[in-house]
XYZ file of C-alpha atoms in Angstrom:
468
model
C 10.652 -41.501 5.752
C 7.080 -40.282 5.817
C 5.573 -38.749 2.721
C 5.000 -35.024 2.605
C 1.324 -34.170 2.406
C 0.326 -32.712 -0.931
C -2.927 -31.191 0.268
C -3.209 -28.952 3.316
C -5.942 -26.947 4.875
C -5.838 -23.299 3.736
C -4.542 -21.000 6.459
C -6.100 -17.710 7.515
C -3.958 -15.673 5.130
C -5.186 -17.719 2.152
C -8.857 -17.394 3.083
C -8.840 -13.760 4.218
C -6.289 -12.097 1.907
C -6.088 -11.869 -1.881
C -2.957 -12.254 -3.998
C -1.973 -8.635 -3.215
C -2.265 -9.182 0.563
C -5.422 -7.110 0.712
C -8.294 -8.302 2.869
C -11.061 -9.921 0.853
C -14.470 -8.179 1.030
C -16.222 -11.521 1.549
C -14.050 -12.237 4.609
C -14.929 -8.855 6.136
C -18.620 -9.478 5.410
C -18.396 -12.930 7.018
C -16.879 -11.500 10.210
C -19.391 -8.658 10.391
C -22.337 -11.027 9.838
C -21.275 -13.002 12.908
C -20.837 -9.800 14.947
C -24.289 -8.554 13.907
C -25.801 -11.936 14.797
C -24.238 -11.823 18.260
C -21.933 -14.736 17.448
C -18.779 -13.291 19.046
C -17.194 -16.733 19.342
C -17.617 -17.341 15.602
C -16.129 -13.945 14.770
C -13.132 -14.618 17.028
C -12.595 -18.028 15.422
C -12.302 -16.384 12.007
C -10.031 -13.550 13.137
C -7.808 -15.330 15.696
C -5.314 -16.804 13.156
C -4.600 -13.393 11.604
C -1.446 -11.354 12.139
C -1.955 -8.244 14.350
C -1.415 -6.009 11.291
C -4.204 -7.835 9.441
C -6.548 -7.515 12.426
C -5.783 -3.780 12.409
C -6.668 -3.704 8.697
C -9.970 -5.403 9.495
C -10.917 -2.582 11.877
C -9.873 0.085 9.375
C -11.886 -1.503 6.542
C -14.999 -2.056 8.658
C -17.690 0.663 8.534
C -17.179 3.369 11.155
C -20.381 2.567 13.044
C -19.463 -1.134 13.176
C -16.027 -0.744 14.787
C -17.148 -0.591 18.413
C -19.351 -3.723 18.175
C -16.438 -5.417 16.399
C -14.090 -4.371 19.207
C -16.506 -5.777 21.800
C -16.722 -9.107 19.969
C -12.943 -9.339 19.488
C -11.976 -7.955 22.906
C -9.644 -10.891 23.635
C -7.768 -10.286 20.367
C -7.606 -6.487 20.588
C -4.216 -6.304 22.261
C -1.401 -3.772 22.217
C 0.195 -5.201 19.078
C -3.039 -4.678 17.134
C -3.419 -1.100 18.367
C 0.214 -0.353 17.479
C -0.463 -1.354 13.860
C -3.741 0.529 13.622
C -4.448 3.775 11.772
C -4.224 6.758 14.147
C -7.811 7.932 13.614
C -9.320 4.452 14.015
C -7.174 3.752 17.086
C -8.224 7.036 18.698
C -11.861 6.201 18.077
C -11.518 2.812 19.780
C -9.438 4.084 22.691
C -12.112 6.685 23.445
C -14.467 3.785 24.106
C -12.091 2.043 26.539
C -11.656 2.553 30.285
C -8.362 4.160 31.397
C -7.278 0.935 33.151
C -7.928 -1.005 29.905
C -5.764 1.445 27.938
C -3.081 1.195 30.624
C -3.129 -2.602 30.420
C -2.739 -2.476 26.635
C 0.068 0.082 26.842
C 2.119 -2.053 29.230
C 2.166 -4.836 26.627
C 4.057 -2.618 24.185
C 7.515 -1.160 23.745
C 7.745 2.365 25.116
C 7.630 4.013 21.683
C 4.423 2.194 20.701
C 2.840 2.916 24.094
C 3.666 6.613 23.707
C 2.079 6.625 20.233
C -1.169 5.416 21.805
C -1.189 7.787 24.781
C 0.250 11.008 23.304
C -2.868 11.916 21.285
C -5.274 11.479 24.195
C -6.836 14.404 26.037
C -4.762 15.594 28.999
C -7.288 14.353 31.600
C -7.478 10.954 29.910
C -3.687 10.793 29.778
C -3.423 11.377 33.512
C -6.066 8.733 34.206
C -4.235 6.154 32.077
C -0.871 6.958 33.645
C -2.317 6.638 37.159
C -3.520 3.141 36.270
C -0.030 2.004 35.187
C 2.729 0.435 37.258
C 5.237 3.018 38.606
C 8.127 1.871 36.351
C 5.970 1.899 33.201
C 4.453 5.248 34.159
C 7.882 6.809 34.694
C 9.090 5.626 31.272
C 5.999 6.983 29.500
C 6.116 10.319 31.335
C 9.777 10.738 30.438
C 9.024 10.037 26.774
C 6.129 12.507 26.765
C 8.474 15.186 28.108
C 10.381 15.182 24.814
C 9.176 17.201 21.778
C 6.717 15.531 19.431
C 8.270 13.665 16.489
C 11.651 13.577 18.245
C 14.025 10.683 18.897
C 12.954 10.750 22.550
C 9.390 9.875 21.562
C 10.558 7.293 19.044
C 13.135 5.381 21.108
C 12.742 2.184 23.122
C 14.049 2.056 26.691
C 14.599 -1.710 26.762
C 18.087 -2.506 25.458
C 21.203 -4.487 26.308
C 24.157 -2.498 27.678
C 27.273 -4.066 29.219
C 30.431 -2.583 30.795
C 33.606 -2.408 28.739
C 35.670 -4.564 31.138
C 33.493 -7.658 30.615
C 34.545 -10.634 28.511
C 32.401 -12.281 25.861
C 31.708 -15.066 28.355
C 30.431 -12.535 30.898
C 28.061 -11.115 28.309
C 26.724 -14.540 27.329
C 26.145 -15.507 30.956
C 24.380 -12.198 31.589
C 22.055 -12.731 28.628
C 21.209 -16.298 29.634
C 20.656 -15.759 33.356
C 18.472 -12.624 33.250
C 14.965 -13.517 32.128
C 13.744 -9.933 32.426
C 15.958 -8.649 29.600
C 14.388 -7.554 26.341
C 14.235 -10.269 23.686
C 14.166 -8.002 20.642
C 17.639 -6.631 19.923
C 20.328 -6.925 17.261
C 23.236 -5.166 18.899
C 24.759 -4.971 22.361
C 25.887 -1.550 23.534
C 29.151 -1.265 25.425
C 29.294 1.582 27.944
C 31.908 3.136 30.202
C 31.591 3.894 33.906
C 29.536 7.045 33.168
C 27.098 5.007 31.036
C 28.365 6.673 27.855
C 28.199 4.360 24.811
C 31.716 3.619 23.544
C 30.936 0.883 21.035
C 28.519 -1.710 19.710
C 28.763 -5.439 19.208
C 26.561 -7.453 16.870
C 25.006 -10.612 18.237
C 26.708 -12.662 15.530
C 30.114 -11.452 16.745
C 29.320 -12.440 20.325
C 28.105 -15.902 19.298
C 31.229 -16.614 17.212
C 33.891 -15.245 19.579
C 35.680 -17.336 22.287
C 34.458 -16.639 25.819
C 37.771 -15.348 27.141
C 38.041 -12.486 24.618
C 37.287 -9.021 26.053
C 34.103 -7.458 24.666
C 36.087 -4.240 24.127
C 38.279 -6.143 21.625
C 35.271 -7.326 19.637
C 33.106 -4.221 19.569
C 33.032 -1.597 16.822
C 34.051 1.741 18.279
C 32.611 3.800 15.432
C 28.881 4.223 15.876
C 26.087 6.607 14.984
C 24.658 8.256 18.090
C 21.223 9.879 17.993
C 20.619 12.948 20.224
C 17.420 12.534 22.186
C 15.933 15.768 20.794
C 16.722 15.062 17.116
C 13.738 15.310 14.748
C 12.451 11.930 13.591
C 12.910 12.871 9.929
C 16.620 13.467 10.534
C 16.775 10.156 12.410
C 15.334 8.381 9.359
C 17.885 10.067 7.094
C 20.747 8.818 9.286
C 19.414 5.262 9.209
C 19.124 5.461 5.436
C 22.532 7.065 4.905
C 24.495 4.707 7.159
C 22.392 1.543 6.582
C 21.681 1.156 10.308
C 19.759 -1.662 11.961
C 19.650 0.063 15.324
C 21.233 3.115 16.911
C 21.893 4.342 20.429
C 20.048 7.416 21.708
C 21.938 9.693 24.101
C 20.846 12.553 26.331
C 22.506 15.973 26.522
C 25.164 14.583 28.864
C 26.028 11.820 26.405
C 24.504 9.023 28.514
C 22.802 6.070 26.840
C 19.031 6.402 27.381
C 17.484 4.278 24.652
C 17.720 2.822 21.172
C 15.895 3.173 17.877
C 15.422 0.194 15.564
C 14.957 0.069 11.824
C 11.353 -1.194 12.038
C 10.380 2.065 13.742
C 12.221 4.083 11.094
C 10.404 2.349 8.226
C 7.136 3.767 9.569
C 8.716 7.223 9.857
C 10.008 7.184 6.274
C 6.574 6.204 4.981
C 4.840 8.783 7.178
C 7.165 11.673 6.273
C 7.091 10.911 2.540
C 3.299 10.804 2.453
C 3.075 13.885 4.660
C 5.162 16.018 2.283
C 3.133 14.979 -0.767
C -0.132 15.790 1.003
C 1.197 19.128 2.213
C 2.088 20.097 -1.354
C -1.532 19.501 -2.384
C -3.093 21.063 0.726
C -5.030 17.858 1.454
C -4.268 17.815 5.189
C -3.553 14.383 6.636
C -5.121 12.834 3.553
C -6.422 9.944 5.645
C -9.663 8.338 4.526
C -10.480 7.658 8.192
C -10.153 11.328 9.160
C -13.467 12.894 10.283
C -15.255 14.639 7.401
C -15.518 17.932 9.286
C -11.757 18.067 9.849
C -11.075 17.239 6.206
C -13.461 19.933 4.975
C -11.854 22.606 7.180
C -8.329 21.678 6.095
C -9.066 21.555 2.375
C -11.318 24.605 2.396
C -8.706 26.810 4.064
C -6.194 25.847 1.372
C -8.741 26.399 -1.415
C -9.577 29.866 -0.057
C -5.885 30.769 -0.316
C -5.849 29.474 -3.883
C -8.968 31.513 -4.626
C -7.021 34.612 -3.634
C -4.144 33.728 -5.967
C -6.622 33.048 -8.781
C -8.106 36.525 -8.290
C -4.598 37.989 -8.493
C -3.962 36.178 -11.779
C -7.352 37.309 -13.113
C -6.496 40.919 -12.269
C -3.432 40.638 -14.525
C -5.690 39.480 -17.360
C -7.932 42.480 -16.665
C -5.049 44.825 -17.497
C -5.224 43.665 -21.110
C -8.978 43.715 -21.699
C -8.703 45.918 -24.759
C -6.096 43.717 -26.387
C -8.190 40.609 -25.737
C -11.350 42.309 -26.981
C -9.593 43.340 -30.199
C -8.011 39.915 -30.728
C -10.205 37.302 -29.014
C -7.913 34.441 -30.036
C -5.571 35.486 -27.217
C -8.187 34.352 -24.673
C -8.143 30.890 -26.227
C -4.366 30.510 -26.131
C -3.313 32.182 -22.866
C -4.349 29.234 -20.588
C -1.832 27.096 -22.487
C 1.049 29.349 -21.470
C 0.063 29.593 -17.798
C -0.873 25.908 -17.570
C 2.417 24.657 -19.012
C 4.314 27.036 -16.737
C 2.421 25.723 -13.719
C 3.230 22.114 -14.622
C 6.913 22.933 -15.128
C 7.048 24.817 -11.821
C 5.420 21.919 -9.978
C 8.017 19.504 -11.381
C 10.925 21.676 -10.231
C 9.312 22.363 -6.860
C 8.732 18.646 -6.198
C 12.378 17.861 -6.957
C 13.579 20.724 -4.727
C 11.340 19.799 -1.776
C 12.452 16.169 -1.989
C 16.121 17.182 -2.198
C 15.720 19.416 0.862
C 13.948 16.662 2.795
C 16.746 14.186 2.016
C 19.530 16.715 2.733
C 20.665 16.447 -0.898
C 20.216 20.189 -1.417
C 22.421 22.230 0.910
C 24.145 25.608 0.879
C 27.172 23.994 -0.783
C 25.322 22.998 -3.952
C 22.369 25.432 -4.100
C 23.950 27.607 -6.784
C 24.742 24.578 -8.920
C 21.163 23.343 -8.516
C 19.754 26.724 -9.582
C 21.943 26.783 -12.714
C 20.920 23.210 -13.485
C 17.208 23.994 -13.268
C 17.746 27.164 -15.337
C 19.275 25.116 -18.152
C 16.486 22.540 -17.950
C 13.820 25.264 -17.989
C 15.440 27.010 -20.959
C 15.677 23.774 -22.955
C 12.071 22.817 -22.156
C 10.837 26.346 -22.883
C 12.540 26.426 -26.288
C 11.211 22.968 -27.181
C 7.636 23.630 -26.043
C 7.668 27.150 -27.460
C 8.786 25.875 -30.848
C 6.048 23.232 -30.879
C 3.189 25.524 -29.872
C 4.498 28.494 -31.869
C 4.736 26.450 -35.054
C 1.311 24.905 -34.486
C -0.333 28.307 -33.858
C 1.318 29.843 -36.932
C 0.157 26.972 -39.155
C -3.357 26.543 -37.734
C -4.243 30.236 -37.528
C -2.017 31.450 -40.357
C -0.494 34.129 -38.130
C 3.304 34.044 -37.766
C 3.313 37.006 -35.369
C 0.959 35.205 -32.993
C 3.098 32.080 -33.259
C 6.242 34.031 -32.383
C 4.571 35.777 -29.436
C 3.392 32.517 -27.872
C 6.864 31.052 -28.497
C 8.495 33.888 -26.526
C 5.867 33.724 -23.776
C 6.385 29.987 -23.389
C 10.148 30.449 -23.012
C 9.736 33.300 -20.489
C 7.212 31.430 -18.352
C 9.199 28.201 -18.344
C 12.259 30.109 -17.151
C 10.123 31.721 -14.462
C 8.738 28.327 -13.456
C 12.205 26.777 -13.227
C 13.674 29.577 -11.139
C 10.665 30.034 -8.851
C 10.325 26.256 -8.444
C 13.808 26.067 -6.941
C 14.155 29.473 -5.286
C 10.871 29.399 -3.343
C 11.500 26.084 -1.485
C 15.130 27.027 -0.788
C 14.142 30.474 0.530
C 11.385 29.053 2.716
C 13.736 26.419 4.097
C 16.345 29.053 4.983
C 13.621 31.129 6.656
C 12.699 28.170 8.852
C 9.349 27.481 7.141
C 8.323 24.081 5.823
C 8.748 24.251 2.015
C 6.316 21.373 1.554
C 3.494 23.455 3.043
C 4.003 26.879 1.476
C 5.818 26.389 -1.822
C 2.840 25.423 -3.969
C 0.968 28.699 -3.398
C 3.927 30.897 -4.360
C 4.973 28.792 -7.365
C 1.456 28.524 -8.804
C 0.812 32.240 -8.359
C 4.114 33.183 -9.996
C 3.607 30.950 -13.042
C -0.027 32.040 -13.533
C 0.766 35.744 -13.217
C 3.875 35.573 -15.403
C 2.137 33.336 -17.932
C -0.711 35.791 -18.482
C 1.498 38.869 -18.225
C 4.176 37.641 -20.639
C 1.736 36.410 -23.286
C -0.698 39.322 -23.182
C 2.056 41.873 -22.635
C 4.092 40.629 -25.613
C 0.910 40.516 -27.725
C 0.209 44.167 -26.805
C 3.786 45.241 -27.566
C 3.733 43.330 -30.842
C 0.599 45.142 -31.845
C -1.650 42.115 -32.132
C -5.219 43.321 -32.262
C -4.166 46.906 -33.013
C -6.244 48.671 -35.627
């Protein structure tokens, strides 16, 4: 028996990636030095061993003005798999530099869903040019996918799948798989269909491999299956995969015919995309992509900040109602940001929980009332605890028990407001058909700021602080 070598040459992953699988700066610099020197062959030699996802990372981490020269040098390696893994903004930038026939050639290398992701964001004229350059069968599949709504199962699904008739035996299925070289090679389940091409069951590959040839496929298949309507939103698709622990699922048209399948690797991207999208919407940061053009980012953030400026003016107008009280007792101006700030933080916590629960279908009409009562109890408990802490501290530090009691009451009132608004606003927006992730933050922040100032200054005025 030969001895196992104890020393091996480091592979590309070891030389290009650090312990956290992030691309090393010195590797990027080495590639770019060869590109700048016109040594395309040297650059390709360094990059060729990398996984397509790592090559995509290389393009994303390279300076914006260096991406096109890098693409020229690595033209042989810039295939469909690399583009499919690439950031949307970077991919769009590179595709703009390619000829329509080059884009068409790349698209035909991919599954339909990945090809659609590349073509759907192109200008309409460019789309038509790319589609004209494709083979008729590929063009028909892409055009059909583009006819479905954006972010729907129809855009997400793959057309290449394995479907067999219900009267076949396991032996028939095995012979079919072995004799047809044109069949897709990436699948985990076989779909069993009736004469109308309606899916009636699924059969895992492991079942087929372990079952005698003479057994009917209808006796092996699982009849219970999760079917995905072709127009279902991709977020709902992801929730079904998560809920039922699916590896793949059949997609059906309005007539119930099998038209495609969705696999778990596609859904992983959707889950990541939707989760990040909701967080960024709550902050008003737009796409939040560091590769997004600066002008687009400025417009998105500025529009949100202008809205927040309006809410800040509204909150300031509430403070203006109590100018005399503040002038007579200036300490109120020092303490009132505490009340509004703590209310805002509490409201944001509740709002984040509510938006997440709505997104995951955990919060529905059947448990909304229970959720509201739950958040009310949490807000009351937090308000009493925080109010006691700040009220006691104010009374001891400033030697004014009345002021301590007023800020205690204001803290309780604003925390209750934050808890109720934090749950009611997202639920109301969701019922109205609006996206709670986009609009909730403005309403919740405004409510907690206004109520924070109004409750504290109003109670101080009623209590007579600053009078005389």
